[in-house]
Coordinates of C-alpha atoms and ligand atoms in Angstrom, one line a residue:
M119 CA -47.9 -37.4 29.9
T120 CA -46.1 -38.4 26.7
E121 CA -44.5 -41.8 25.5
Q122 CA -41.4 -42.6 24.1
R123 CA -40.2 -45.9 22.4
V124 CA -35.9 -45.6 23.0
D125 CA -33.2 -48.9 21.4
V126 CA -31.5 -47.2 24.4
L127 CA -32.0 -45.0 27.6
V128 CA -28.4 -43.8 28.7
V129 CA -29.2 -41.3 32.3
G130 CA -25.9 -39.2 32.9
A131 CA -24.6 -37.0 30.0
G132 CA -20.8 -37.3 31.7
L133 CA -17.9 -39.3 29.8
C134 CA -19.4 -42.6 30.3
G135 CA -22.7 -42.0 28.6
L136 CA -22.1 -40.3 25.8
S137 CA -19.5 -42.0 24.7
A138 CA -22.0 -45.1 24.9
A139 CA -23.7 -42.6 23.3
V140 CA -22.3 -41.5 20.2
A141 CA -21.0 -44.8 19.6
L142 CA -24.2 -46.6 19.4
A143 CA -26.7 -43.0 18.2
D144 CA -26.0 -43.9 13.4
R145 CA -28.2 -47.5 14.2
L146 CA -30.1 -47.3 17.5
R147 CA -33.1 -45.1 18.5
V148 CA -30.5 -43.7 21.0
V149 CA -32.0 -40.4 24.0
V150 CA -29.2 -39.8 26.6
L151 CA -31.7 -38.0 29.5
E152 CA -29.2 -35.0 31.4
A153 CA -30.1 -33.6 35.0
G154 CA -27.7 -30.7 34.9
D155 CA -27.8 -28.6 32.5
R156 CA -25.1 -28.9 30.0
V157 CA -22.8 -32.2 28.7
G158 CA -19.3 -32.6 30.9
G159 CA -21.0 -33.9 34.7
K160 CA -17.8 -34.2 36.6
A161 CA -15.6 -33.2 33.1
A162 CA -17.5 -29.6 33.0
S163 CA -16.1 -26.4 32.1
R164 CA -17.3 -22.5 33.1
S165 CA -15.7 -19.5 32.2
R166 CA -16.0 -15.9 34.5
D167 CA -13.8 -12.9 33.0
G168 CA -12.1 -14.7 31.0
W169 CA -10.8 -17.6 33.2
V170 CA -11.4 -21.1 32.8
F171 CA -12.6 -23.1 36.0
D172 CA -12.9 -27.5 35.8
C173 CA -14.3 -29.3 38.6
T174 CA -10.6 -29.2 40.3
G175 CA -8.1 -30.0 38.6
H176 CA -9.3 -32.8 35.4
W177 CA -6.3 -33.8 33.1
L178 CA -6.4 -36.4 30.4
H179 CA -4.1 -39.7 30.7
L180 CA -3.8 -42.2 28.6
R181 CA -3.1 -45.3 28.9
S182 CA -5.1 -47.3 26.7
E183 CA -5.4 -47.2 22.7
R184 CA -8.5 -47.2 21.9
V185 CA -9.4 -44.2 23.7
R186 CA -6.4 -42.3 22.6
R187 CA -6.9 -43.0 19.7
F188 CA -11.1 -42.2 19.9
V189 CA -10.7 -38.8 20.8
L190 CA -8.4 -38.0 18.7
E191 CA -10.7 -37.9 16.4
L192 CA -13.7 -35.9 18.5
L193 CA -10.6 -33.2 19.0
P194 CA -7.2 -34.0 16.5
P195 CA -4.5 -34.3 17.7
E196 CA -3.0 -29.6 17.3
A197 CA -6.6 -28.9 19.3
W198 CA -4.8 -30.9 22.5
V199 CA -1.4 -29.5 24.6
E200 CA 0.3 -32.2 25.9
I201 CA 2.0 -30.9 29.5
E202 CA 4.5 -32.8 31.8
R203 CA 3.0 -33.5 35.7
R204 CA 4.9 -30.8 37.8
A205 CA 4.2 -31.5 41.6
A206 CA 5.4 -31.1 44.6
V207 CA 5.1 -32.4 48.5
R208 CA 4.8 -29.9 51.3
V209 CA 5.7 -31.3 54.8
A210 CA 5.9 -30.0 57.9
G211 CA 7.1 -26.8 55.9
T212 CA 9.3 -28.3 53.3
D213 CA 8.6 -28.3 49.8
V214 CA 9.6 -32.4 49.2
P215 CA 9.1 -33.1 44.9
Y216 CA 6.4 -35.7 43.9
P217 CA 6.3 -39.2 45.1
F218 CA 7.4 -38.1 48.7
Q219 CA 8.6 -41.9 49.5
T220 CA 11.5 -40.8 46.6
H221 CA 12.5 -37.9 47.3
L222 CA 13.4 -38.1 51.3
G223 CA 16.6 -36.4 50.0
A224 CA 14.6 -32.4 51.1
L225 CA 13.9 -34.1 54.4
P226 CA 16.7 -32.7 57.3
K227 CA 19.1 -35.8 57.9
E228 CA 17.5 -36.2 60.8
T229 CA 14.3 -37.2 60.0
V230 CA 16.3 -38.9 56.3
R231 CA 17.8 -40.5 58.8
D232 CA 14.2 -41.6 61.2
A233 CA 12.2 -42.1 57.4
L234 CA 14.9 -44.7 55.7
R235 CA 15.7 -46.8 59.2
D236 CA 11.7 -47.0 60.0
F237 CA 10.8 -48.3 56.1
V238 CA 13.5 -50.3 56.5
E239 CA 12.2 -51.8 59.9
A240 CA 8.9 -52.0 58.2
R241 CA 9.6 -54.0 55.5
I242 CA 11.4 -56.3 57.4
D243 CA 8.6 -57.3 59.4
D244 CA 6.2 -57.1 56.8
A245 CA 7.7 -59.8 54.8
T246 CA 8.0 -62.3 58.1
R247 CA 4.0 -61.8 58.2
S248 CA 1.7 -63.7 55.9
D249 CA -1.6 -61.4 56.8
P250 CA -2.2 -58.7 55.0
P251 CA -3.2 -55.4 55.9
R252 CA -6.5 -55.1 56.5
T253 CA -6.8 -51.5 57.0
F254 CA -5.1 -48.6 55.6
A255 CA -3.6 -47.3 58.2
E256 CA -2.2 -49.8 58.2
F257 CA -0.5 -51.2 55.2
V258 CA 0.5 -46.8 54.6
E259 CA 2.4 -47.8 58.1
R260 CA 3.7 -51.4 56.9
R261 CA 4.3 -50.2 54.0
F262 CA 6.8 -47.6 54.7
G263 CA 7.0 -47.3 58.3
S264 CA 5.6 -45.1 61.3
T265 CA 8.0 -42.0 59.8
M266 CA 6.8 -41.7 56.5
A267 CA 3.1 -42.3 57.4
A268 CA 3.7 -39.8 60.2
L269 CA 4.4 -37.0 58.0
F270 CA 2.3 -37.9 55.1
F271 CA 1.0 -40.9 54.2
V272 CA -1.7 -40.1 57.6
P273 CA -2.3 -36.7 58.2
Y274 CA -2.8 -36.2 54.0
N275 CA -4.8 -38.8 53.8
E276 CA -7.6 -37.8 56.3
K277 CA -7.3 -34.6 55.3
L278 CA -8.5 -35.7 51.9
W279 CA -10.6 -38.3 53.4
G280 CA -12.3 -36.3 56.7
M281 CA -11.8 -39.8 58.3
P282 CA -9.1 -41.9 60.1
L283 CA -8.1 -44.2 57.4
S284 CA -8.9 -47.7 59.4
E285 CA -11.7 -46.5 58.4
L286 CA -10.0 -47.7 54.1
S287 CA -9.4 -51.3 53.1
A288 CA -6.2 -51.5 52.1
E289 CA -7.0 -53.5 49.2
W290 CA -8.7 -51.0 47.7
M291 CA -6.4 -48.0 48.1
G292 CA -3.2 -49.2 48.0
R293 CA -3.7 -49.8 44.2
F294 CA -3.7 -45.6 44.2
L295 CA 0.6 -45.3 45.8
P296 CA 3.7 -45.3 43.8
D297 CA 5.2 -48.2 45.4
P298 CA 8.8 -48.0 45.3
T299 CA 11.5 -50.8 45.8
V300 CA 14.3 -50.1 48.9
E301 CA 16.8 -48.9 46.4
Q302 CA 14.6 -46.8 44.6
V303 CA 13.7 -45.1 48.6
V304 CA 17.1 -45.1 49.7
S305 CA 18.4 -43.1 46.1
G306 CA 16.1 -40.7 47.1
A307 CA 17.2 -39.8 50.7
L308 CA 20.8 -39.6 48.3
G309 CA 19.2 -36.7 46.3
L310 CA 19.7 -40.1 43.3
D311 CA 17.2 -40.0 40.8
A312 CA 15.1 -42.8 41.4
H313 CA 13.2 -43.6 38.7
L314 CA 9.9 -43.2 40.0
A315 CA 6.9 -41.4 37.9
G316 CA 3.9 -43.1 38.9
Y317 CA 1.1 -43.7 36.5
N318 CA 0.0 -39.0 36.1
A319 CA 3.4 -38.1 34.5
R320 CA 2.6 -36.4 31.7
F321 CA -1.7 -35.4 30.3
L322 CA -2.7 -34.0 27.5
Y323 CA -5.4 -31.4 27.7
P324 CA -8.1 -29.4 25.8
K325 CA -6.2 -26.1 24.0
T326 CA -9.9 -23.9 24.3
G327 CA -12.4 -23.7 26.5
G328 CA -11.3 -25.9 29.4
I329 CA -11.7 -30.4 29.9
G330 CA -15.7 -29.7 29.0
A331 CA -14.6 -29.3 25.6
L332 CA -14.3 -33.2 25.4
A333 CA -17.7 -33.8 26.6
E334 CA -19.3 -31.1 24.2
A335 CA -16.9 -32.6 21.5
L336 CA -18.9 -35.5 22.2
A337 CA -22.5 -34.5 22.1
A338 CA -21.9 -32.5 19.7
R339 CA -21.8 -35.8 17.6
L340 CA -25.3 -36.6 18.2
A341 CA -28.5 -35.6 15.8
P342 CA -30.6 -32.6 17.7
G343 CA -32.9 -33.4 20.7
V344 CA -30.7 -36.8 21.9
V345 CA -28.9 -34.8 24.6
R346 CA -32.1 -33.5 26.8
L347 CA -31.0 -31.4 29.7
R348 CA -32.9 -30.4 32.9
T349 CA -34.6 -33.8 32.4
A350 CA -33.8 -36.3 35.6
L351 CA -34.6 -39.8 35.6
R352 CA -36.9 -40.0 38.4
A353 CA -38.8 -43.4 38.4
L354 CA -38.3 -46.1 36.5
D355 CA -39.4 -50.0 37.5
P356 CA -36.8 -52.5 35.5
S357 CA -38.6 -55.3 34.9
G358 CA -41.3 -53.4 32.8
R359 CA -38.7 -51.1 31.4
R360 CA -40.9 -48.5 31.8
A361 CA -38.6 -45.2 32.9
V362 CA -40.2 -41.8 33.4
A363 CA -38.5 -38.3 33.8
S364 CA -38.8 -35.4 35.3
D365 CA -40.4 -33.4 32.3
G366 CA -43.4 -36.3 33.2
T367 CA -41.8 -38.7 29.2
V368 CA -42.7 -42.0 29.5
Y369 CA -39.6 -44.2 27.7
R370 CA -40.0 -47.6 26.9
Y371 CA -36.7 -49.4 26.3
Q372 CA -35.1 -52.1 25.0
R373 CA -31.9 -50.9 27.1
L374 CA -30.4 -49.6 29.9
I375 CA -27.2 -47.8 30.5
S376 CA -27.2 -46.0 33.5
T377 CA -24.2 -43.9 35.4
M378 CA -26.0 -41.5 37.9
P379 CA -24.9 -42.4 41.5
L380 CA -26.2 -46.2 42.1
P381 CA -27.8 -45.1 45.8
D382 CA -29.7 -43.0 43.4
L383 CA -30.7 -45.4 41.0
V384 CA -32.2 -47.7 43.7
A385 CA -34.0 -44.6 45.3
A386 CA -35.2 -44.1 41.6
C387 CA -37.5 -47.4 42.1
D388 CA -40.5 -48.9 43.3
H389 CA -39.0 -51.7 44.3
V390 CA -36.1 -53.2 45.9
P391 CA -35.4 -56.5 47.0
P392 CA -35.3 -55.4 50.8
Q393 CA -31.8 -56.8 50.3
V394 CA -30.5 -54.9 48.4
R395 CA -31.6 -51.4 50.0
A396 CA -30.3 -53.0 52.5
E397 CA -26.3 -53.0 50.6
A398 CA -27.0 -49.8 48.2
S399 CA -27.3 -48.2 52.6
K400 CA -23.4 -49.1 52.9
L401 CA -22.7 -46.9 50.2
R402 CA -20.2 -44.2 51.2
A403 CA -18.9 -41.4 49.5
V404 CA -17.1 -38.0 50.7
D405 CA -17.8 -34.6 49.3
W406 CA -15.7 -32.1 48.4
R407 CA -15.0 -28.5 49.1
Y408 CA -12.7 -26.3 46.8
L409 CA -11.7 -22.9 45.6
D410 CA -11.6 -21.4 42.7
V411 CA -9.2 -18.4 42.6
A412 CA -9.0 -16.0 39.3
L413 CA -5.0 -14.3 40.1
R414 CA -4.2 -10.7 38.9
V415 CA -0.6 -12.3 38.3
P416 CA 0.2 -16.6 37.5
P417 CA 0.8 -18.2 40.5
R418 CA 3.9 -17.5 41.8
R419 CA 4.9 -21.1 42.7
P420 CA 5.2 -23.3 39.1
E421 CA 3.7 -26.8 40.4
H422 CA -0.1 -28.0 38.4
W423 CA -0.5 -29.2 41.7
I424 CA 1.4 -29.6 45.3
Y425 CA 0.1 -32.0 47.9
V426 CA -0.3 -30.7 51.0
A427 CA 0.3 -32.9 54.5
D428 CA 0.7 -30.6 57.1
R429 CA -2.1 -30.5 58.8
D430 CA -2.5 -27.0 60.2
V431 CA -3.2 -25.6 56.4
P432 CA -6.7 -26.0 56.0
F433 CA -6.2 -27.7 52.7
F434 CA -5.3 -31.1 50.7
R435 CA -4.2 -29.6 47.3
V436 CA -4.4 -26.8 45.9
G437 CA -3.2 -27.1 41.6
S438 CA -3.4 -24.0 39.6
Y439 CA -5.8 -24.7 36.0
S440 CA -3.4 -21.3 35.3
N441 CA 0.1 -23.4 35.7
A442 CA -0.8 -26.2 32.9
H443 CA -2.6 -23.8 30.8
P444 CA -1.6 -20.1 31.2
P445 CA -4.5 -19.8 28.1
L446 CA -7.1 -20.7 30.8
A447 CA -6.4 -16.9 32.5
P448 CA -6.2 -13.7 30.9
P449 CA -3.0 -12.9 29.7
G450 CA -0.7 -12.2 32.7
K451 CA -2.7 -13.6 34.7
G452 CA -3.3 -16.9 37.2
S453 CA -5.5 -19.2 38.4
L454 CA -5.8 -21.6 41.1
Y455 CA -7.7 -25.1 43.3
V456 CA -8.1 -24.9 46.6
E457 CA -9.2 -28.5 48.3
L458 CA -10.0 -27.4 51.1
S459 CA -10.1 -29.8 54.0
D460 CA -13.1 -28.7 55.8
R461 CA -16.1 -29.8 54.4
E462 CA -18.9 -28.6 56.6
G463 CA -18.9 -25.2 58.4
P464 CA -18.1 -21.2 57.5
L465 CA -15.3 -21.2 55.1
A466 CA -11.9 -20.5 56.9
E467 CA -11.5 -18.2 54.2
E468 CA -8.2 -16.3 56.6
E469 CA -6.8 -19.3 56.7
V470 CA -7.1 -20.4 52.9
F471 CA -5.2 -17.3 52.3
D472 CA -3.0 -17.2 55.1
G473 CA -2.1 -21.5 54.1
L474 CA -1.5 -20.2 50.5
V475 CA 1.3 -17.0 50.3
E476 CA 3.2 -19.7 53.9
I477 CA 3.4 -22.0 50.6
G478 CA 4.3 -18.9 48.5
V479 CA 1.8 -19.6 46.3
I480 CA 0.2 -16.0 45.6
A481 CA 2.4 -14.1 48.2
S482 CA -0.5 -11.9 49.4
R483 CA -4.1 -12.0 48.9
E484 CA -3.4 -8.9 46.3
D485 CA -3.0 -11.5 44.0
V486 CA -6.5 -12.5 43.9
A487 CA -9.0 -11.3 42.0
F488 CA -11.3 -12.7 42.9
F489 CA -12.4 -15.8 44.5
E490 CA -16.0 -19.3 44.2
E491 CA -16.4 -21.6 46.8
R492 CA -17.8 -24.8 45.0
R493 CA -18.9 -28.5 46.1
I494 CA -18.7 -30.9 44.4
P495 CA -21.1 -33.7 45.8
R496 CA -20.3 -37.8 46.3
A497 CA -17.1 -36.9 44.9
Y498 CA -15.4 -40.1 45.6
V499 CA -16.3 -42.9 46.4
V500 CA -15.3 -43.9 50.3
F501 CA -14.0 -47.8 50.0
D502 CA -14.4 -49.4 53.2
A503 CA -14.6 -52.4 54.3
A504 CA -18.4 -53.1 52.7
W505 CA -17.6 -51.3 49.5
N506 CA -16.9 -53.9 47.0
R507 CA -19.3 -56.4 48.0
A508 CA -22.1 -54.2 48.4
R509 CA -22.2 -52.5 45.2
S510 CA -22.1 -55.9 43.9
I511 CA -25.1 -56.8 44.9
V512 CA -26.3 -54.2 44.0
R513 CA -24.8 -53.6 40.5
D514 CA -25.9 -57.3 39.7
H515 CA -29.4 -56.6 40.7
F516 CA -30.3 -54.6 38.0
A517 CA -28.1 -56.7 35.6
R518 CA -30.0 -59.4 35.7
A519 CA -32.9 -56.8 35.2
G520 CA -31.3 -55.4 31.8
V521 CA -29.5 -51.8 33.0
E522 CA -26.4 -50.9 33.0
T523 CA -24.9 -49.6 35.8
R524 CA -21.6 -47.5 34.4
G525 CA -19.5 -45.1 34.8
R526 CA -17.9 -44.1 38.0
Y527 CA -20.5 -43.6 39.6
G528 CA -22.9 -46.1 38.2
R529 CA -19.5 -48.2 39.3
W530 CA -20.0 -46.7 42.4
T531 CA -15.6 -46.9 41.9
Y532 CA -12.3 -44.0 41.3
N533 CA -12.4 -43.9 37.1
S534 CA -10.7 -41.3 35.4
M535 CA -12.0 -39.9 32.7
E536 CA -10.1 -42.3 30.7
D537 CA -11.1 -45.3 32.1
C538 CA -15.2 -44.0 32.2
I539 CA -14.8 -43.2 28.4
A540 CA -14.0 -46.5 27.6
D541 CA -16.4 -47.9 30.0
G542 CA -19.4 -45.9 27.4
L543 CA -17.5 -47.4 24.5
D544 CA -17.5 -50.7 27.1
A545 CA -21.5 -50.6 27.4
A546 CA -21.9 -49.8 23.5
R547 CA -20.4 -52.5 23.5
G548 CA -22.7 -54.9 24.7
V549 CA -25.7 -53.8 23.2
D550 CA -26.0 -55.6 19.9
D551 CA -29.1 -54.8 17.2
G552 CA -30.8 -57.6 17.7
D553 CA -31.2 -57.4 22.0
A554 CA -32.4 -52.9 21.5
Ligands
FAD761 C1 -12.7 -33.5 42.6 C2 -12.0 -35.0 41.2 C3 -10.9 -34.5 39.7 C4 -10.9 -35.3 39.3 N1 -9.7 -34.8 38.7 C5 -9.3 -35.9 37.8 C6 -8.5 -35.8 36.6 O1 -7.8 -35.7 36.4 N2 -8.4 -36.3 35.9 C7 -9.3 -37.8 34.9 O2 -8.6 -38.5 34.4 N3 -9.7 -37.1 35.8 C8 -10.2 -37.3 37.3 N4 -11.7 -36.8 37.7 C9 -12.1 -38.0 37.0 C10 -13.7 -37.7 36.4 O3 -13.8 -36.0 36.9 C11 -14.7 -38.5 35.8 O4 -14.5 -40.3 36.3 C12 -15.5 -38.7 35.0 O5 -15.8 -37.2 34.5 C13 -17.0 -40.0 35.9 O6 -18.0 -39.8 34.4 P1 -18.9 -39.8 34.2 O7 -19.7 -39.6 32.8 O8 -18.9 -41.4 35.4 O9 -19.9 -38.8 35.9 P2 -20.6 -38.3 36.1 O10 -19.7 -36.8 34.8 O11 -21.2 -37.7 37.1 O12 -21.7 -38.0 35.2 C14 -22.9 -38.6 35.2 C15 -23.9 -37.9 35.1 O13 -25.2 -38.0 35.3 C16 -26.2 -37.1 35.6 N5 -27.3 -37.2 36.7 C17 -27.2 -37.8 37.4 N6 -28.8 -38.1 38.1 C18 -29.2 -37.6 36.6 C19 -30.6 -38.3 37.1 N7 -31.3 -38.7 38.3 N8 -30.7 -38.2 36.0 C20 -30.2 -37.7 34.4 N9 -28.2 -37.9 34.7 C21 -28.1 -36.9 35.5 C22 -24.7 -36.0 36.4 O14 -25.7 -34.9 36.4 C23 -24.0 -36.3 35.2 O15 -23.9 -35.1 34.6 C24 -11.4 -36.5 39.3 C25 -13.4 -36.6 40.1 C26 -13.2 -35.5 41.0 C27 -14.2 -35.6 41.7

């Protein structure tokens, strides 16, 4: 058994762990353990026969100047393309521009009347109540009214989450939805520009290599041997500051930055107080099942992604890598990702491709060169009533033992790539040389 002393042990070579390692490696002894066979985690890319696929759409939305400077230093401005979002929503067989709530004018007049009436009534009712909505189901009903809820918010989100919206908490889910004023909804219903863009109207994407190019650029900043691929953290003794990797190496560290999923970190420890273990068992997440589809021709529609609320279509979103960035497919060809509502059981292949034809993304099955079924275990953390208290208790337990739990799955939250890069940089800031 080999033993190695390091200042900082980082678990996970996704964007968070790599950003932390890059910020620390010039002054401290750092090792990054990565269970997988490549860097990037959820933001890795793969290629086949000239097509490049990400783990469904991975578009870099930047709001923070600090992260923008950091990524443009890693890959210079000429290595990126900036793209303006083209998105649509499919409700009751009709195409509506995104965001749905400010484009009601695309729907039949009777539906617009019902949606506006229910929306205004819901807002008046909500203004007279002092109790906040408890569940996400209540939230959409009170925020948007029953017609908009029934047409889009409920079916779309139930397909995405695979559970009734009454299981999700209003407090945490509400922040994902662009929240329009009455004037914006009425303007959209009349076909006027409502000026509600949502947070992700523009994004950056690497010119070559898929989104994985970002993690590759981070890893290239580290000396050979710092990142140890195919090497998982297997056992952890936080009080003894000792970690055992899957290759048998024992690491004695001063600080640990863990980006692996929080429940797995608990499972790797022998001695965890029963209350912490009990809280960890409440942390829930949903798996993703999706298809990467290579097309012989470009998609027949121009959108980067389409949200599909209709329950008879077995996917909740279809996106096109190649519509956003044509070099992700060979010249004259195209590609899609299709995010499926059914997570288990045999693939409903006919229904999926029929749905793509119905929506008009492909003309027929003849457009398809090949497809691959893929899974992302625990893609989205479930924001239920237990979520915030449970993850805080677990994270505090580790923080007291010098273990920083960071990134999307270390924090057990909904984080973008930008958030994870910022989190990695912040984790590095918290480690000063005297500490380590
Ligand atoms: C379906 C989907 C679509 C998304 N789309 C977007 C988007 O368009 N834009 C955007 O900004 N963000 C998007 N995100 C979010 C983005 O992917 C994440 O926020 C970010 O990549 C997470 O980085 P991370 O380093 O925190 O975690 P991860 O990428 O999960 O990295 C953690 C790493 O830890 C490794 N690991 C796990 N267990 C162990 C162990 N025991 N030992 C060693 N290593 C281990 C894993 O293999 C992984 O490489 C999306 C996420 C999903 C799931």
